[in-house]
Each structure stands twice: as structure tokens, then as C-alpha cells.
Coordinates of C-alpha atoms and ligand atoms in Angstrom, one line a residue:
X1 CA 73.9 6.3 137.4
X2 CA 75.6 8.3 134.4
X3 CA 74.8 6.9 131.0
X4 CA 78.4 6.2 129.6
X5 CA 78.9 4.9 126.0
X6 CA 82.0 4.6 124.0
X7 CA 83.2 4.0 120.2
X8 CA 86.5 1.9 120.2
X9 CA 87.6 1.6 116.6
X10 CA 90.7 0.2 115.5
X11 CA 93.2 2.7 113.3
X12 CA 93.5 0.5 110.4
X13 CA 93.0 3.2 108.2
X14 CA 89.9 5.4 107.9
X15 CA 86.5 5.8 109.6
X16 CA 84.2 3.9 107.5
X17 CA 80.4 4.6 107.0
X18 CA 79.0 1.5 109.3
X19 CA 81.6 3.1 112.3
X20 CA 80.0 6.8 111.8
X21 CA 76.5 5.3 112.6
X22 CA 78.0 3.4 115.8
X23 CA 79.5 6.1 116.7
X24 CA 76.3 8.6 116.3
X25 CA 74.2 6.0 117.8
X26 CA 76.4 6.0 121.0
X27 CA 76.8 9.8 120.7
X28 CA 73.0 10.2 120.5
X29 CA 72.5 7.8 123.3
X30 CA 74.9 9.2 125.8
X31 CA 73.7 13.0 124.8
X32 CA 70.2 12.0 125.1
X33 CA 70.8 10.9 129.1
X34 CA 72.6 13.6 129.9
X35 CA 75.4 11.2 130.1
X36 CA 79.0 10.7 128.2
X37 CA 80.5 9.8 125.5
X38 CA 84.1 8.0 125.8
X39 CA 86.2 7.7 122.8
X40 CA 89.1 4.4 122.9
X41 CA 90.8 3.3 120.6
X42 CA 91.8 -0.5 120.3
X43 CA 94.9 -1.1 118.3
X44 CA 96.2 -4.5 119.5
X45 CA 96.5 -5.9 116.2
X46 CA 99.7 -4.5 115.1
X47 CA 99.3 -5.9 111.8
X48 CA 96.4 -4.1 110.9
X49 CA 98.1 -0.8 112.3
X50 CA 97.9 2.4 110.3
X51 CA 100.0 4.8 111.6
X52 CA 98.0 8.2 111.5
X53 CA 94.5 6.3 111.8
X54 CA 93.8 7.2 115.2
X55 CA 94.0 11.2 113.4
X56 CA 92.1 10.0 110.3
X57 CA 89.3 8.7 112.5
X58 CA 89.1 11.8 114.9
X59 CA 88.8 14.0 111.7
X60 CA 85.9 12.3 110.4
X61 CA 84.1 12.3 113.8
X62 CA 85.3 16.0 114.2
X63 CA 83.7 16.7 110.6
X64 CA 80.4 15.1 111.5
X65 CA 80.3 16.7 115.1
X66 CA 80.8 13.9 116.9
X67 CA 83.4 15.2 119.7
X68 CA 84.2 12.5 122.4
X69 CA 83.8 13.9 126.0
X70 CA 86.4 11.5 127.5
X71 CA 89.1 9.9 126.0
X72 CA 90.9 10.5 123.1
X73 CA 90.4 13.7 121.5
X74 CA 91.7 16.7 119.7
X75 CA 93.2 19.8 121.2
X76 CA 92.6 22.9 119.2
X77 CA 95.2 22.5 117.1
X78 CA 94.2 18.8 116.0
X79 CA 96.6 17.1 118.5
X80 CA 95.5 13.9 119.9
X81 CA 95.4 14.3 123.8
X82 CA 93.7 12.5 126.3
X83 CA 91.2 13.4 129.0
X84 CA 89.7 11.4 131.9
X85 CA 90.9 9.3 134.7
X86 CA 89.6 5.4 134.1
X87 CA 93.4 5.1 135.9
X88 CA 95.4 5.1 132.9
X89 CA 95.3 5.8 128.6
X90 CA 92.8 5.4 126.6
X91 CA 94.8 3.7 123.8
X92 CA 95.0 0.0 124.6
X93 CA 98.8 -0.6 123.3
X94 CA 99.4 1.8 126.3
X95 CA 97.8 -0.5 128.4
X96 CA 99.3 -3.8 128.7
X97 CA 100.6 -4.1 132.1
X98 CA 96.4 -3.9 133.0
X99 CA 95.9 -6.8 130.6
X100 CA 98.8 -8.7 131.2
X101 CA 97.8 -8.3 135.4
X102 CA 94.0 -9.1 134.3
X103 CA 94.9 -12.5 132.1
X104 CA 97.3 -13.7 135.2
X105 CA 94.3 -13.2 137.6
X106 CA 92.3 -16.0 135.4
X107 CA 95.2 -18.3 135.3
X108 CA 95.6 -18.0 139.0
X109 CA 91.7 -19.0 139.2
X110 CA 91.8 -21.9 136.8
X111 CA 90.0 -19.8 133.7
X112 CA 92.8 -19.6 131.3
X113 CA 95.5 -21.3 130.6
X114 CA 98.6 -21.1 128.6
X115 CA 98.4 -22.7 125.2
X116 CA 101.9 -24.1 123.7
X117 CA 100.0 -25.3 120.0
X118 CA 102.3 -24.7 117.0
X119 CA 100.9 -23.2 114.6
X120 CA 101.0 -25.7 112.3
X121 CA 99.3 -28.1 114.4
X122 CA 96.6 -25.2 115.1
X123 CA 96.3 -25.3 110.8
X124 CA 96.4 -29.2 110.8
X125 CA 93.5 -29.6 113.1
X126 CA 91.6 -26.5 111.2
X127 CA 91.7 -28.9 108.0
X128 CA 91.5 -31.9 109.6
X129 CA 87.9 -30.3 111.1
X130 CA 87.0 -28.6 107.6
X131 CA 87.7 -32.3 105.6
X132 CA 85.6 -34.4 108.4
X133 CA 82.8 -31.4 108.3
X134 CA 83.1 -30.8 112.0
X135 CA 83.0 -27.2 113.8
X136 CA 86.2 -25.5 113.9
X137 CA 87.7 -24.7 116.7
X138 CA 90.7 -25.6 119.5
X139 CA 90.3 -28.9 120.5
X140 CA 92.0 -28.0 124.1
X141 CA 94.9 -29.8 123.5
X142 CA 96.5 -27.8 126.1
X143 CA 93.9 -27.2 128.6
X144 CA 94.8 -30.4 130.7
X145 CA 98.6 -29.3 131.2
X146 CA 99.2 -28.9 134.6
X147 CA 99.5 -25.3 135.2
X148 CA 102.6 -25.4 137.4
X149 CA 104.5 -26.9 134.7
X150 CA 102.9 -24.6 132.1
X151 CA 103.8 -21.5 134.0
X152 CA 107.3 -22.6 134.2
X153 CA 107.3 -23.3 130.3
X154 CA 105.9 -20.0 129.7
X155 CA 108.8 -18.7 132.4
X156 CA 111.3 -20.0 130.5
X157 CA 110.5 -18.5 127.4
X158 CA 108.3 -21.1 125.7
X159 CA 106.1 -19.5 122.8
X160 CA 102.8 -19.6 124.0
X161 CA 99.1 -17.7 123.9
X162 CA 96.7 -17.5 126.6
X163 CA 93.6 -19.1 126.1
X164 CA 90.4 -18.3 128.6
X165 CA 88.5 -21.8 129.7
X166 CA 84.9 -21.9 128.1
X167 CA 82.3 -23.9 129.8
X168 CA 81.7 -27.0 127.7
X169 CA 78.2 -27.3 128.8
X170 CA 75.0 -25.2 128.8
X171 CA 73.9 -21.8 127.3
X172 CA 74.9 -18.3 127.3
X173 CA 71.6 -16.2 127.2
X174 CA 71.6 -12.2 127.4
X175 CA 68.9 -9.3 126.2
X176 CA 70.4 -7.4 124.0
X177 CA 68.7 -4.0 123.9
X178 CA 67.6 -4.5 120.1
X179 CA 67.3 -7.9 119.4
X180 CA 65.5 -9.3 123.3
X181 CA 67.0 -12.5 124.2
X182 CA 69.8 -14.1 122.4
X183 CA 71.2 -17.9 123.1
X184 CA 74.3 -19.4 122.7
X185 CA 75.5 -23.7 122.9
X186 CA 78.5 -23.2 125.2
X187 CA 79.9 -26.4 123.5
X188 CA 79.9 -24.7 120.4
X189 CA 82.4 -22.1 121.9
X190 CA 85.5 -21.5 121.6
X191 CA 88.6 -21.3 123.9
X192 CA 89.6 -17.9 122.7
X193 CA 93.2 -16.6 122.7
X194 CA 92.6 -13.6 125.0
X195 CA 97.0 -13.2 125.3
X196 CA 98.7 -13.3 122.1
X197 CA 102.3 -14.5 122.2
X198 CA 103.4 -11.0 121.2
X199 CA 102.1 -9.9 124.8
X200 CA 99.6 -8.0 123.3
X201 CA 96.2 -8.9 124.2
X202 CA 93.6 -10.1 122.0
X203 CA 90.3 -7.6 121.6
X204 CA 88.2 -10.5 123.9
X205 CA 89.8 -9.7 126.8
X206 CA 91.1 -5.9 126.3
X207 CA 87.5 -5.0 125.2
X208 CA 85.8 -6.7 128.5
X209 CA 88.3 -5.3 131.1
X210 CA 88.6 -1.6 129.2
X211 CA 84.7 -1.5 129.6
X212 CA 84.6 -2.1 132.8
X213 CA 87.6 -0.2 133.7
X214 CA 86.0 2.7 131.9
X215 CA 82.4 2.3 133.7
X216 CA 80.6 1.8 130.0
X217 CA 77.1 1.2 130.9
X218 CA 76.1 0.5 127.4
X219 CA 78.0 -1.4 124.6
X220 CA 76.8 -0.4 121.0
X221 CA 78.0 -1.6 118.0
X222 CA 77.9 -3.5 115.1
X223 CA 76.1 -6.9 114.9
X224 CA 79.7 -9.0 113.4
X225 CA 80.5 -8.8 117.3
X226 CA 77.6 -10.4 118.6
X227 CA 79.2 -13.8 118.5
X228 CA 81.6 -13.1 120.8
X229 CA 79.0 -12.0 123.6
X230 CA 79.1 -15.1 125.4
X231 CA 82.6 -15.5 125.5
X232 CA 82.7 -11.2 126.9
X233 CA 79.7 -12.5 129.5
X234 CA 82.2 -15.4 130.7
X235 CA 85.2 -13.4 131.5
X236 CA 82.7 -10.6 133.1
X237 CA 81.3 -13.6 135.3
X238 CA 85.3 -15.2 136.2
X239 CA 86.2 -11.3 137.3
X240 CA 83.2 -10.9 139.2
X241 CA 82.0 -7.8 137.5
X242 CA 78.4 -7.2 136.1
X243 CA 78.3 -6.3 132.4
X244 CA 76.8 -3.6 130.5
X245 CA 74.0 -3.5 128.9
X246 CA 74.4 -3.9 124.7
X247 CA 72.6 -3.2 121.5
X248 CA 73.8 -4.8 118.1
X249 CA 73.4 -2.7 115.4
X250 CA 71.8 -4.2 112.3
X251 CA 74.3 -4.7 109.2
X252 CA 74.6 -2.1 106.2
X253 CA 74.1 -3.9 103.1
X254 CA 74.7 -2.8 99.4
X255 CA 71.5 -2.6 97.2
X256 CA 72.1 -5.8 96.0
X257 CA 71.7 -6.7 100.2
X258 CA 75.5 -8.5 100.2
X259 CA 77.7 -6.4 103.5
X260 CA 78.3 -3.2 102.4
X261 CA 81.9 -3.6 100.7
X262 CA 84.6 -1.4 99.2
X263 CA 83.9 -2.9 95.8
X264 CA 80.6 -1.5 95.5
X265 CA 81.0 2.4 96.7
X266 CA 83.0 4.5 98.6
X267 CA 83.0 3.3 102.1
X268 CA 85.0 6.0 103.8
X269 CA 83.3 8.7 105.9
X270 CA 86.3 10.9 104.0
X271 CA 85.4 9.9 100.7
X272 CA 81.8 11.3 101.3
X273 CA 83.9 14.8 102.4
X274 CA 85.7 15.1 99.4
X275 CA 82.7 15.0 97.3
X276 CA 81.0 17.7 99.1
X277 CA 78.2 16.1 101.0
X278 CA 77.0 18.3 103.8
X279 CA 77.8 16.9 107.3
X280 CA 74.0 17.6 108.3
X281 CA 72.8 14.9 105.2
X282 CA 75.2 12.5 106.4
X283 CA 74.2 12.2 109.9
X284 CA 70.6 12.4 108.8
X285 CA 71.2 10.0 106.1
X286 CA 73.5 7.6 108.5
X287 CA 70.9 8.0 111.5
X288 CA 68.0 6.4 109.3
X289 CA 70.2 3.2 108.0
X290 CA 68.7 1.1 111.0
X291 CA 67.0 3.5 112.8
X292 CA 63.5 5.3 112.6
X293 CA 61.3 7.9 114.6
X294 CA 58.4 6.9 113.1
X295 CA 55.5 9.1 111.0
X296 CA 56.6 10.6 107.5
X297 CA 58.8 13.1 108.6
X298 CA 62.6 12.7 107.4
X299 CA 64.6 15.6 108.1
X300 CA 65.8 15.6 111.4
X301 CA 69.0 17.9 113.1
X302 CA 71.9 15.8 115.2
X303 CA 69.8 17.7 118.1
X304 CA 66.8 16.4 117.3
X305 CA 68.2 12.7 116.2
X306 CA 69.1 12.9 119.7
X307 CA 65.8 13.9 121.4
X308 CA 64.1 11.4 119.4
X309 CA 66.9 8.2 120.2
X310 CA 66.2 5.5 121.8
X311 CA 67.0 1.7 120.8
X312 CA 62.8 0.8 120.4
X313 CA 63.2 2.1 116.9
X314 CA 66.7 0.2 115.9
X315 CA 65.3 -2.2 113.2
X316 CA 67.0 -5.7 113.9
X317 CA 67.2 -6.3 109.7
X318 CA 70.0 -5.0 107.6
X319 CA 70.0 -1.8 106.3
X320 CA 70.5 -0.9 102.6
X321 CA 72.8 1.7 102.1
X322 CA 71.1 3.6 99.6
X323 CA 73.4 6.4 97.5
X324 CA 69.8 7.7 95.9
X325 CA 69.0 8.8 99.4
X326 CA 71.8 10.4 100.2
X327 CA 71.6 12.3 97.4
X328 CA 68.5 13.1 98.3
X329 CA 69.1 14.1 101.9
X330 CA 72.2 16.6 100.4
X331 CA 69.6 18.6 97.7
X332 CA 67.3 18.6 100.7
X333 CA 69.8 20.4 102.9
X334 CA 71.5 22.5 99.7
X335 CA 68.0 24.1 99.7
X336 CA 67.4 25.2 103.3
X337 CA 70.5 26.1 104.2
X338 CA 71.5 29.7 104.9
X339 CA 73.2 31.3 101.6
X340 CA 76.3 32.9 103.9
X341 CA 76.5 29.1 105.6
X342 CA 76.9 27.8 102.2
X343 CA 78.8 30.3 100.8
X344 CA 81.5 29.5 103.9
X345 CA 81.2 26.2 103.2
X346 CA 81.2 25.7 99.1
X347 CA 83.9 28.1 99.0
X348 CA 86.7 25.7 99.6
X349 CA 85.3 23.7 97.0
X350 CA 85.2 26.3 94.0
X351 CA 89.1 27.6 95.0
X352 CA 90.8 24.3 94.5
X353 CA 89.7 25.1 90.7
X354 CA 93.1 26.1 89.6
X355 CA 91.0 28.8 86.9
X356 CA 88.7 29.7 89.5
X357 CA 90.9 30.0 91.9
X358 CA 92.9 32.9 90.2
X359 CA 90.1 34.5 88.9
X360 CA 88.3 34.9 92.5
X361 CA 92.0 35.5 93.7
X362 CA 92.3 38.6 91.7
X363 CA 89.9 40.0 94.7
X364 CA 87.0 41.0 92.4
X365 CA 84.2 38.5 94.0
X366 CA 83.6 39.5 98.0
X367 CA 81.4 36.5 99.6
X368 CA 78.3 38.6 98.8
X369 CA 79.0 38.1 95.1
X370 CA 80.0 34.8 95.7
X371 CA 76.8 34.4 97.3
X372 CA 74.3 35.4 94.0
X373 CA 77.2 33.3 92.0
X374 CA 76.1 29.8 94.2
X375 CA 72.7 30.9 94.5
X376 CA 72.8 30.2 90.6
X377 CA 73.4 26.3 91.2
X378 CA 72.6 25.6 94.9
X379 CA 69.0 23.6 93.7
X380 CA 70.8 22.4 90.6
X381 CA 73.4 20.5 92.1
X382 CA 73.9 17.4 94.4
X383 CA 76.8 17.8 96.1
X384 CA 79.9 20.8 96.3
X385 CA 81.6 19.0 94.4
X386 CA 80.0 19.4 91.3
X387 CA 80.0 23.4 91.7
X388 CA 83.3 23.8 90.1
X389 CA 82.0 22.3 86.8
X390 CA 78.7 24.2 86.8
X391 CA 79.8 27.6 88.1
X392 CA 83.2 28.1 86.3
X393 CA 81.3 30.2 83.4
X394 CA 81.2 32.9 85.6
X395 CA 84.4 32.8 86.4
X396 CA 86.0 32.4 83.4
X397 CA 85.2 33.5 80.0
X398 CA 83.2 30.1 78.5
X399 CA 84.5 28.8 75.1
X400 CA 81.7 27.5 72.7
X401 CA 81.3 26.1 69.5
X402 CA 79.4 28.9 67.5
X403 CA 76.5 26.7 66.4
X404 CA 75.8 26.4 69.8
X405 CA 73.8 29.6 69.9
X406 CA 71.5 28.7 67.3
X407 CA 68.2 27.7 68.6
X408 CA 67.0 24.2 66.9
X409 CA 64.0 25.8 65.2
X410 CA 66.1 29.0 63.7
X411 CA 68.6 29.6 62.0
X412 CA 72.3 31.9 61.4
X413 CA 70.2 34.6 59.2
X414 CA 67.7 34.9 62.6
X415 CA 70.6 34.4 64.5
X416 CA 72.9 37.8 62.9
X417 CA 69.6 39.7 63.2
X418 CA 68.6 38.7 66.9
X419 CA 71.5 39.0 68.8
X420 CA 72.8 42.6 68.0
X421 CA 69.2 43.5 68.3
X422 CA 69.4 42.0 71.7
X423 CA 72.6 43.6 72.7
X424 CA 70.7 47.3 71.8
X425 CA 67.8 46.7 73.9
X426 CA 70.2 45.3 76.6
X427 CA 72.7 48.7 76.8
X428 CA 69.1 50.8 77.1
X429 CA 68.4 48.5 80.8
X430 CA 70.5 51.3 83.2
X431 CA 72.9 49.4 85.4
X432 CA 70.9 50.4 88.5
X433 CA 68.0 48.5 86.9
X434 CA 69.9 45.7 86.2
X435 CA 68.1 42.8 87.8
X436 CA 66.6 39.5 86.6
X437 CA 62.8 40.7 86.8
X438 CA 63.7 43.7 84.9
X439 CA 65.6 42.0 82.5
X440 CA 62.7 39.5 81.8
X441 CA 59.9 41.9 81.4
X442 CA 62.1 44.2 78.9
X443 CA 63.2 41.1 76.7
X444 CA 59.8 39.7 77.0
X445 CA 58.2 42.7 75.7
X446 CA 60.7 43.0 72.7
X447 CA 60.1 39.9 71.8
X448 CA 56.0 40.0 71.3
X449 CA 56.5 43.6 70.0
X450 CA 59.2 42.1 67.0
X451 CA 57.3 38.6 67.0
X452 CA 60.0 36.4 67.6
X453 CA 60.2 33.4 69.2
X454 CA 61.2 33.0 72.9
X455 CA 63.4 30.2 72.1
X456 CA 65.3 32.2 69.3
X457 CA 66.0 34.9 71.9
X458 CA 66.3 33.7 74.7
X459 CA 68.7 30.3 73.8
X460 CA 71.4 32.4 71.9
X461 CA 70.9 35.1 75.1
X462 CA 71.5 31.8 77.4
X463 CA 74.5 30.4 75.7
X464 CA 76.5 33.4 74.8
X465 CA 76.3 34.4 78.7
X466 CA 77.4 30.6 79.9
X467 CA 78.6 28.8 76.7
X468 CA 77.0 25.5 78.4
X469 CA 73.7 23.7 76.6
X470 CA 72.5 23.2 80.2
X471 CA 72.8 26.2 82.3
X472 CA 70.7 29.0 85.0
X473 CA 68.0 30.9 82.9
X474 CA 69.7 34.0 81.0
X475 CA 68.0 36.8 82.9
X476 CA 69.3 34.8 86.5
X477 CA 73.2 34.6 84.5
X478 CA 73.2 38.4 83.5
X479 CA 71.7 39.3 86.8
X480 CA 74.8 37.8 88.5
X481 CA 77.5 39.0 85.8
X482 CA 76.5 42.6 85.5
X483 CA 75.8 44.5 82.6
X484 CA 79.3 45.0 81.3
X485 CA 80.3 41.5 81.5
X486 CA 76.7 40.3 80.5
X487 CA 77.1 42.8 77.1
X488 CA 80.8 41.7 76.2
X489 CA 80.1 38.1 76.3
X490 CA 77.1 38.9 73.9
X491 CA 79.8 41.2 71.7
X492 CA 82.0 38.2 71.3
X493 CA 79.0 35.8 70.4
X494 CA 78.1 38.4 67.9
X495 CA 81.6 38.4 66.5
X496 CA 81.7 34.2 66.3
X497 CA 78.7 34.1 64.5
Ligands
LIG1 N1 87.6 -2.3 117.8 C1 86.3 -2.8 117.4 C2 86.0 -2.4 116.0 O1 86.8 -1.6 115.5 C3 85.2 -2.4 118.4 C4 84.3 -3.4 118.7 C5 83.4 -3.0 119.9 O2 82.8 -1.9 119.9 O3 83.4 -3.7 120.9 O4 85.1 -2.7 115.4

């Protein structure tokens, strides 16, 4: 049998962080048994529809490497297509003559019926339940009508929903693949709407008959959706058709352990993007919130999160969404990463500086320069996106308050002595020899041989080449801007003292 697994998110918007890690669980899963991955998208709530969400989503999964194998998917050109042949779309609005055959089935068989309830009286009863501190839920007003007469309501354009006939007696009780055996009262059950009066179909029903249509041997997701197992079981037992197997993913929780919320942190996948994160700390990051190989060892590849996967080591307690560790995870990844790789990468982020841009436009920094340039701040930084900031010195010439360059324990009169001293010994290094160890040992050496302080030297040196307080050590800066540049910025430091 071919493991098949599939993420069905809803457009409303953006992927968000908790979908990522479904997704990359099922991804992992699927990759991991040589089987596939189906991609589905479920937009029968047309309120909540966001008209380029199904794109938005793709992106994202795109970024992270995620790429469905059935489904919906991108063509080369970012299109949405559609590959694979479960008899029909992927996209469930494009799909309601299945659902609309499916409900009629269960109203044939006596398992729905069609529910006439106002909804005013459907709000009445809700606060008639809340007041007398009784479950909520339908009371099945309209489950005794006799269905000949209902169907000819319903025929003659009545408003009405379709509600599915829950057992009133006895338990529901399935193994879920992380959490071992789950039970459910029946009673306590509702009679879900499975056919709104829109004609679209509820997610109950259009989930259970896409997932079977679509061979999914294993559900995984998110645990909000394991209250609605028993009601999924039900309609799989009134069709006749076995279910899949299913794993509930534990919860993401802010640090304070409430759901992870908008309120408290970005929550889109995209949002992480922007900022620069790396798409390798993300999946590692994500793969951990719930999930664990065991031993020390964090840094794992998507290939090797999916030679390690299996649902043994999905915790069944929330997981804390932790920014610290994120952070973490990007430094971590900064560090090891190939310098042209990260060059490719970081370059986007350093040309939407409208200054850096047309200074690196003017064609005098090739991706090898830009290469030592990044090396400068690739174990300084935490994400991209702070590269801009911390780089643009190079770029462009750095303005500075003149006190700046005066170390605390010296003083101006050092100061006018030091730094044209300096830019003498500096004009002697040849341009060939212009590197950082060379630079270091010279300046070293002049400054035991004149007696000087490091800090008086070497602080002015620092902050006449990058005009920043916190910067790369002065031999690493003029290493990168050259002995010209390095020499004129120390001129013009000379000439603000
Ligand atoms: N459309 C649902 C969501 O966006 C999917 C639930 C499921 O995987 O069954 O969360």
C-alpha cells in the first residue's frame, strides 16, 4: 500500500506557523515511506475566502521546500495547476456535485436529514442551553420530520441545511497514532450540518469524502480537530468505507503557554521571510515544536528530519513556540553555510537598501566582494534582515560625530598625533600586502615601538573606517575596503578632528 498524506488548508489568508509544521510532518511522513504527498485545498467557507490565499499558501510551502506531489501546485512560472486523477479537482468549491451526490446518499439511508431551524430559533435554543447550564447543541428539532415531506420542502425551495444523524447512545473510540486510544460520549455529539443552505458543504463531510476519494492513508493535523473524529468515523462507517489512520499534532503555545496568537508574534510563515530567517532554521526550528529524535543533537536537514520521522517521538503536550530558539537555529545555520550560498541568498536583502542599492548598482562590488563584505557580519547577525543596517558602512561613506573617534581613556591632543601617524604607517603596507594579518602585525608593532595604547589606536582606526561604536575589528574593515578607501576615510577623520 502507498503511504499518501495530504495538507488541506483553507485560503483565508496566509500560511501560518502551526500549518508549516502539519504540513512538514505530512511531507516528512509521506517522503519517509516512499509514499506521496497530496496538496487540497478546502475553501467551503466563502466567508472566510481570501482571494489569492491558495497562491500565498503555495509560496510559503514553495519557500520552505515543501512541493506537493499531487494536487495543487505550481507550474514554473508560479501558476496554480493541478495534477492527479482522484476523479476530479483538488479544490473543494470545484467539487460540489461529489458532495451534494455524497449527502443525498445518507438521506436516502436514513443518516441525515434536512434541517428547516431558523436561525433565530437555532440562537434561542443556544441561550436557552447557555442560561439553564446545559451542553449546547441541536436539540433535533427536525430529525423526526418525515423525510418524504422534508424532501419536498427542500424541493420546493424551503431554506434548509443538512444535518448527518448521530447516534445518541454509546462511544466513539479510535487510536490515534500519537495520543493511543481516544473516547468520545455519542450523546454528547452533535448533529452536524454537513450541507449548508448555500449548497456548499460543511468541512465534516467534504473532508471525510475528499480523503477517501483521494486514498489518504494518514490524516495529520492539528489537535483543534480532534473533536470532530467521531462525527468523521460516523459518516466513514454510514458510507461503508474504512478510515485512515490519524495523528493529532500537539498545540503551539506562546511562552506564556496560551494558543499561539497573532497578538503575541508574527504568526505568518511570510512574516518569518521577510525578516530573513533561513528556510533551513525554519524547518529545523518548526520540526522540533512537538517533535524529537532523541540524544543532544539539534541540527538536523529536511533530509534527515525525514529519515529520522516517525509519530513515536510526537510529544502529545503543547509546544512553546520559542523566538529565542529560532534565533538560535538562524546564527547556527548563518555560520555553516557556504559564503557563495549566502551571498545568493543575503543579496536580495542588502539591494532593497535604496543607498546600497545604487552604490552596489554602480557595478563596483562582483559577488566575490560581496562575499568578504557579508563575511564581515555573517556571525554577528541573526537574521538577513539586519545586514542592511550593519553593512551599509561599506557601502556608503559613514557620517559620525567627531568625538566618536576618541578612545575613553585619551584624549583630542593623542587623538591629532595618532591618527596621521597611523595614516603614514598605513600608505607604507603595499596594496598587494594588504590583508588583515598583515595589517595587524604592522599596527601592532607600531604601537609597542611608540608605546601607545591599543585602544587609542585601534578605536579611532575602527571608527573612522565604519563610523559605528559597534562594528568588525579595524584590520577585518580595511581588509574588505582596500587601501584607498581604507586611507580616505582615515583622511576625512583626520580633517573632522
Ligand atoms: N482545512 C482545515 C484547516 O485549514 C484542515 C483540517 C484537516 O486537516 O482535516 O485547518
Amino acid at each position: 500500500m502507498t503511504i499518501r498524506t495530504r495538507f488541506a488548508p483553507s485560503p483565508t489568508g496566509y500560511l501560518h506557523v502551526g500549518g508549516l509544521r502539519t504540513a512538514l510532518y505530512a511531507y516528512c511522513f509521506a517522503k519517509k515511506n516512499e509514499g506521496k504527498f497530496v496538496l487540497r485545498i478546502e475553501d467551503t467557507d466563502r466567508e472566510r475566502f481570501v482571494a489569492d490565499g491558495t497562491q500565498n499558501i503555495l509560496k510559503s510551502l514553495y519557500w520552505a521546500g515543501l512541493i506537493p506531489d499531487e494536487g495543487v501546485m505550481f507550474d514554473n512560472e508560479e501558476n496554480i495547476i493541478q495534477k492527479g486523477d482522484c476523479g476530479g479537482s483538488y479544490i473543494q468549491s470545484e467539487r460540489s456535485d461529489i458532495y451534494r451526490e455524497h449527502a443525498d446518499r445518507l438521506i436516502e439511508q436514513g443518516h441525515a436529514y434536512h434541517c428547516f431551524c431558523a436561525p433565530e430559533r437555532l440562537d434561542e435554543l443556544r441561550q436557552f442551553q447557555q442560561l439553564n447550564k446545559l451542553p449546547t447543541g441541536y436539540d433535533g428539532h427536525c430529525r423526526e420530520i418525515n423525510p418524504i415531506e422534508a424532501q419536498k420542502r427542500a424541493s420546493d425551495g424551503e431554506k434548509h441545511v443538512i444535518r448527518m444523524k448521530m447516534p445518541k447512545e454509546g462511544e466513539t473510540v479510535f487510536n490515534d497514532e500519537i495520543r493511543g486510544e481516544v473516547r468520545f460520549k455519542n450523546e454528547l455529539i452533535d448533529d452536524q450540518v454537513i450541507m449548508k443552505s448555500d449548497g456548499f458543504p460543511t468541512y465534516h463531510l467534504a473532508v471525510v469524502v475528499d480523503d477517501h476519494l483521494m486514498k489518504i492513508t494518514h490524516i495529520i493535523r492539528g489537535e483543534e480537530w480532534l473533536s470532530s473524529v467521531p462525527k468523521h468515523l460516523q459518516l466513514y462507517k454510514y458510507f461503508g468505507w474504512e478510515s485512515p489512520k490519524m495523528a493529532h499534532l500537539p498545540l503551539l503555545l506562546n511562552a506564556d503557554k496560551s494558543k499561539l496568537s497573532k497578538r503575541q508574534g508574527d504568526v505568518a510563515v511570510e512574516d518569518y521571510v521577510k525578516k530573513g530567517y533561513l528556510k533551513e532554521a525554519i524547518i529545523n526550528f518548526i520540526a522540533f515544536l512537538g517533535w524529537n529524535p532523541g540524544g543532544e543533537r539539534e541540527i538536523y536537514s529536511l533530509d534527515e528530519i525525514i529519515n529520522e520521522f516517525n509519530f513515536d517521538k510526537v510529544g502529545k503536550s503543547g509546544a512553546i513556540f520559542n523566538l529565542q530558539k529560532l534565533d538560535w537555529f538562524n546564527r547556527e545555520y548563518l555560520k555553516k553555510m557556504d559564503l557563495a550560498e549566502l551571498v545568493q541568498r543575503a543579496k536580495e536583502f542588502l539591494l532593497a537598501d535604496p543607498e546600497i542599492f545604487s552604490a552596489i548598482g554602480e557595478g563596483q562590488y562582483e559577488d566575490k566582494d560581496l562575499a568578504r563584505v557579508i563575511a564581515l557580519e555573517r556571525e554577528r547577525v541573526t537574521t538577513f534582515s539586519e545586514l542592511p543596517e550593519a553593512l551599509k558602512f561599506v557601502f556608503v561613506l559613514p557620517k559620525y560625530k567627531s568625538d566618536l573617534l576618541i578612545w575613553k581613556k585619551s584624549s583630542v591632543d593623542e587623538l591629532q598625533n595618532i591618527l596621521p601617524g597611523l595614516k603614514d604607517l598605513l600608505s607604507t603596507i603595499s596594496v598587494q600586502s594588504w590583508d588583515r594579518t598583515i595589517l595587524e602585525r604592522t599596527v601592532g608593532d607600531w604601537v609597542k615601538e611608540k608605546g601607545y595604547s591599543v585602544g587609542s589606536v585601534l578605536w579611532p582606526m575602527r571608527v573612522a573606517l565604519s563610523g559605528q561604536e559597534n562594528s568588525p575589528g579595524p584590520f577585518e574593515i580595511a581588509e574588505v575596503l582596500g587601501k584607498e578607501e581604507s586611507l580616505n576615510r582615515i583622511d576625512l577623520a583626520i580633517s573632522n578632528i
